[in-house]
């Protein structure tokens, strides 16, 4: 079983749509959670950290359910510029390196 | 914000060549940096953890004699792919964070192509 699992997609949605990505992780001792965004042939860029209380940054909302070991990302009012691969990322206890999911590809269409 | 610089961004060379990739933290000191590799349409996989002033910690399956890591200062880590072969062609990315519980920032990545 992979440490971090994501639906690879692609998710093809029209501009203005709301889209949700899910992610599960296997290590219950994981401490920190993030969503990164990666454009084609580019490095990952931090989108947002994910907290148990849930957090929102503009059109983006992230949720963490520790009991279910489940992380989600909601994007409202999708823009063309949101097209990218979204990586679910987890960091374990006492370990600074990150474990990446394989990513979910989003294509927002005009 | 924290910036990580990686150089070169693109390398094309013949089989058997050794290639050095540099990773620098530009506005902060990083006692620990990380090296990842990403094959096309695959996730980033951690290769090794680079520790300033001590030996790197390699992940299972990564040959330490093949991928030499040197972290000689608090702002620079280097990865040398020795005697590179076509199967080493990949996207190599380094990262660093300001602190233990802070998000990591990535370098621009190095696309390595071995002919």
Coordinates of C-alpha atoms in Angstrom, one line a residue:
Chain A
X1 CA 0.0 0.0 0.0
X2 CA 1.3 3.5 -0.9
X3 CA 2.0 5.8 2.0
X4 CA 0.0 8.6 0.4
X5 CA -2.7 7.8 -2.1
X6 CA -4.5 10.1 -4.5
X7 CA -6.8 9.7 -7.4
X8 CA -4.6 10.5 -10.4
X9 CA -7.5 12.1 -12.4
X10 CA -7.5 13.9 -14.7
X11 CA -10.3 16.0 -13.5
X12 CA -11.7 18.0 -16.4
X13 CA -13.9 20.8 -15.2
X14 CA -15.3 24.0 -16.7
X15 CA -14.3 27.4 -15.5
X16 CA -16.2 28.4 -12.4
X17 CA -16.8 24.9 -11.2
X18 CA -16.0 23.6 -7.8
X19 CA -13.8 20.6 -7.6
X20 CA -12.6 18.5 -4.7
X21 CA -9.6 16.3 -4.3
X22 CA -9.1 13.6 -1.7
X23 CA -6.1 11.9 -0.3
X24 CA -5.5 9.2 2.2
X25 CA -2.3 8.4 4.2
X26 CA -1.2 5.2 5.8
X27 CA 1.0 6.3 8.7
X28 CA -1.1 7.3 11.6
X29 CA 1.9 9.0 13.2
X30 CA 2.2 11.6 10.4
X31 CA 2.4 15.1 11.8
X32 CA 2.2 17.6 9.1
X33 CA 0.1 17.8 6.0
X34 CA 0.3 20.0 2.9
X35 CA -1.0 20.5 -0.5
X36 CA 1.5 21.4 -3.2
X37 CA 0.9 22.4 -6.7
X38 CA 3.1 21.3 -9.6
X39 CA 2.9 22.7 -13.1
X40 CA 4.2 20.6 -16.0
X41 CA 8.0 20.2 -15.9
X42 CA 8.3 22.6 -12.9
X43 CA 9.1 22.2 -9.2
X44 CA 6.3 21.8 -6.6
X45 CA 5.1 24.9 -5.0
X46 CA 3.4 25.0 -1.6
X47 CA -0.3 25.7 -1.9
X48 CA -1.3 25.5 1.7
X49 CA -0.7 23.6 4.9
X50 CA -3.5 21.5 6.2
X51 CA -4.8 21.7 9.8
X52 CA -7.2 19.6 11.8
X53 CA -9.5 22.6 12.2
X54 CA -9.6 23.1 8.5
X55 CA -8.2 26.1 6.8
X56 CA -9.2 28.4 3.9
X57 CA -7.1 30.6 1.6
X58 CA -9.2 32.4 -0.8
X59 CA -10.9 29.9 -3.2
X60 CA -9.0 27.0 -1.6
X61 CA -10.2 25.1 1.5
X62 CA -8.2 22.2 3.0
X63 CA -9.5 19.7 5.6
X64 CA -7.8 17.0 7.6
X65 CA -9.5 14.1 9.3
X66 CA -6.9 12.4 11.5
X67 CA -9.3 9.6 12.5
X68 CA -9.9 8.6 8.9
X69 CA -6.4 9.6 7.8
X70 CA -7.9 11.6 5.1
X71 CA -7.1 15.0 3.6
X72 CA -9.1 17.0 1.1
X73 CA -8.7 20.1 -1.0
X74 CA -11.7 22.1 -2.3
X75 CA -11.2 24.6 -5.1
X76 CA -14.1 27.0 -5.7
X77 CA -14.8 29.1 -8.8
X78 CA -12.0 27.3 -10.8
X79 CA -9.8 29.4 -13.1
X80 CA -7.9 28.3 -16.1
X81 CA -4.7 29.1 -14.2
X82 CA -5.7 26.4 -11.6
X83 CA -4.8 23.7 -14.2
X84 CA -1.9 21.8 -12.7
X85 CA -1.2 18.6 -10.7
X86 CA -2.1 18.8 -7.0
X87 CA 0.2 16.9 -4.7
X88 CA -0.9 15.6 -1.3
X89 CA 2.1 15.7 1.0
X90 CA 2.7 14.2 4.4
X91 CA 5.5 14.5 6.9
X92 CA 6.0 11.9 9.6
X93 CA 7.0 12.2 13.3
X94 CA 10.6 13.1 13.8
X95 CA 11.2 13.1 10.1
X96 CA 11.6 16.3 8.1
X97 CA 11.5 14.7 4.7
X98 CA 8.2 14.8 2.8
X99 CA 6.2 11.9 1.4
X100 CA 4.4 12.8 -1.8
X101 CA 1.3 11.3 -3.3
X102 CA 1.4 10.7 -7.0
X103 CA -0.7 13.8 -7.6
X104 CA -4.1 14.6 -9.1
X105 CA -4.2 16.3 -12.4
X106 CA -6.7 19.2 -12.9
X107 CA -7.6 20.6 -16.2
X108 CA -9.9 23.6 -16.2
X109 CA -11.5 24.3 -19.5
X110 CA -12.9 27.5 -20.9
Chain B
X1 CA 10.0 34.3 1.7
X2 CA 12.5 31.5 1.8
X3 CA 14.1 30.8 -1.6
X4 CA 16.0 27.8 -2.7
X5 CA 18.1 28.0 -5.8
X6 CA 19.2 25.0 -7.9
X7 CA 21.7 24.9 -10.7
X8 CA 21.9 23.9 -13.5
X9 CA 18.3 23.7 -14.6
X10 CA 19.1 21.4 -17.6
X11 CA 21.9 19.0 -18.4
X12 CA 22.4 16.9 -21.4
X13 CA 25.4 14.7 -21.5
X14 CA 26.9 11.5 -22.7
X15 CA 26.7 8.2 -20.8
X16 CA 29.6 7.8 -18.3
X17 CA 29.8 11.5 -17.5
X18 CA 29.5 12.6 -13.9
X19 CA 27.1 15.5 -13.2
X20 CA 27.1 17.9 -10.2
X21 CA 23.9 19.6 -9.2
X22 CA 24.0 22.5 -6.6
X23 CA 21.3 23.4 -4.2
X24 CA 21.5 26.7 -2.3
X25 CA 19.3 28.3 0.3
X26 CA 19.5 32.0 -0.6
X27 CA 18.1 33.8 2.5
X28 CA 18.3 31.3 5.3
X29 CA 20.5 28.6 6.7
X30 CA 19.6 25.0 6.1
X31 CA 21.2 22.4 8.3
X32 CA 19.2 19.8 6.4
X33 CA 18.3 19.7 2.7
X34 CA 16.6 16.9 0.8
X35 CA 17.1 15.5 -2.7
X36 CA 14.2 14.1 -4.6
X37 CA 13.9 12.5 -8.0
X38 CA 10.8 12.5 -10.2
X39 CA 10.3 10.3 -13.3
X40 CA 7.7 11.4 -15.9
X41 CA 4.1 11.3 -14.6
X42 CA 5.3 9.9 -11.3
X43 CA 5.5 11.3 -7.8
X44 CA 8.6 12.8 -6.2
X45 CA 10.6 10.2 -4.4
X46 CA 13.0 11.0 -1.7
X47 CA 16.6 10.0 -2.5
X48 CA 18.5 11.2 0.5
X49 CA 18.7 13.6 3.3
X50 CA 21.7 15.9 3.2
X51 CA 23.1 16.9 6.6
X52 CA 25.5 19.8 7.0
X53 CA 28.8 18.6 8.3
X54 CA 27.9 14.9 8.4
X55 CA 27.1 12.1 6.0
X56 CA 23.9 12.0 4.0
X57 CA 21.2 9.6 4.9
X58 CA 20.1 7.6 1.9
X59 CA 16.7 6.0 1.3
X60 CA 16.5 2.3 0.6
X61 CA 17.4 1.4 -2.9
X62 CA 19.5 4.5 -3.5
X63 CA 23.1 3.8 -4.2
X64 CA 25.3 6.2 -2.1
X65 CA 28.3 5.6 -4.3
X66 CA 26.3 6.5 -7.4
X67 CA 24.7 9.6 -5.9
X68 CA 27.3 11.5 -3.9
X69 CA 26.0 14.2 -1.6
X70 CA 28.1 16.9 0.0
X71 CA 26.7 19.5 2.4
X72 CA 29.7 21.5 3.2
X73 CA 28.0 24.7 4.4
X74 CA 24.8 25.8 5.8
X75 CA 23.6 27.1 2.5
X76 CA 24.9 24.6 0.0
X77 CA 24.3 21.0 -0.8
X78 CA 25.6 19.2 -3.9
X79 CA 24.4 16.0 -5.6
X80 CA 26.8 14.4 -8.0
X81 CA 25.5 11.7 -10.2
X82 CA 28.6 9.6 -11.0
X83 CA 29.1 7.8 -14.2
X84 CA 25.6 8.6 -15.3
X85 CA 23.7 6.3 -17.6
X86 CA 20.4 6.7 -19.5
X87 CA 18.4 5.2 -16.7
X88 CA 19.6 8.1 -14.5
X89 CA 17.7 10.5 -16.7
X90 CA 15.2 12.2 -14.5
X91 CA 14.1 15.4 -12.8
X92 CA 16.1 16.0 -9.7
X93 CA 14.8 18.5 -7.1
X94 CA 16.2 19.7 -3.8
X95 CA 14.3 21.2 -0.9
X96 CA 15.0 22.9 2.4
X97 CA 13.0 24.4 5.2
X98 CA 13.6 27.2 7.6
X99 CA 12.8 25.0 10.6
X100 CA 11.8 21.5 11.5
X101 CA 8.1 22.0 11.4
X102 CA 8.0 24.5 8.5
X103 CA 6.9 23.8 5.0
X104 CA 9.7 22.9 2.6
X105 CA 10.7 25.1 -0.3
X106 CA 11.9 23.6 -3.5
X107 CA 14.6 24.5 -5.9
X108 CA 13.7 24.9 -9.6
X109 CA 14.8 21.3 -10.3
X110 CA 17.4 19.9 -12.7
X111 CA 16.3 18.0 -15.7
X112 CA 19.0 15.5 -16.5
X113 CA 19.2 13.7 -19.8
X114 CA 21.8 11.1 -20.4
X115 CA 22.4 10.1 -24.0

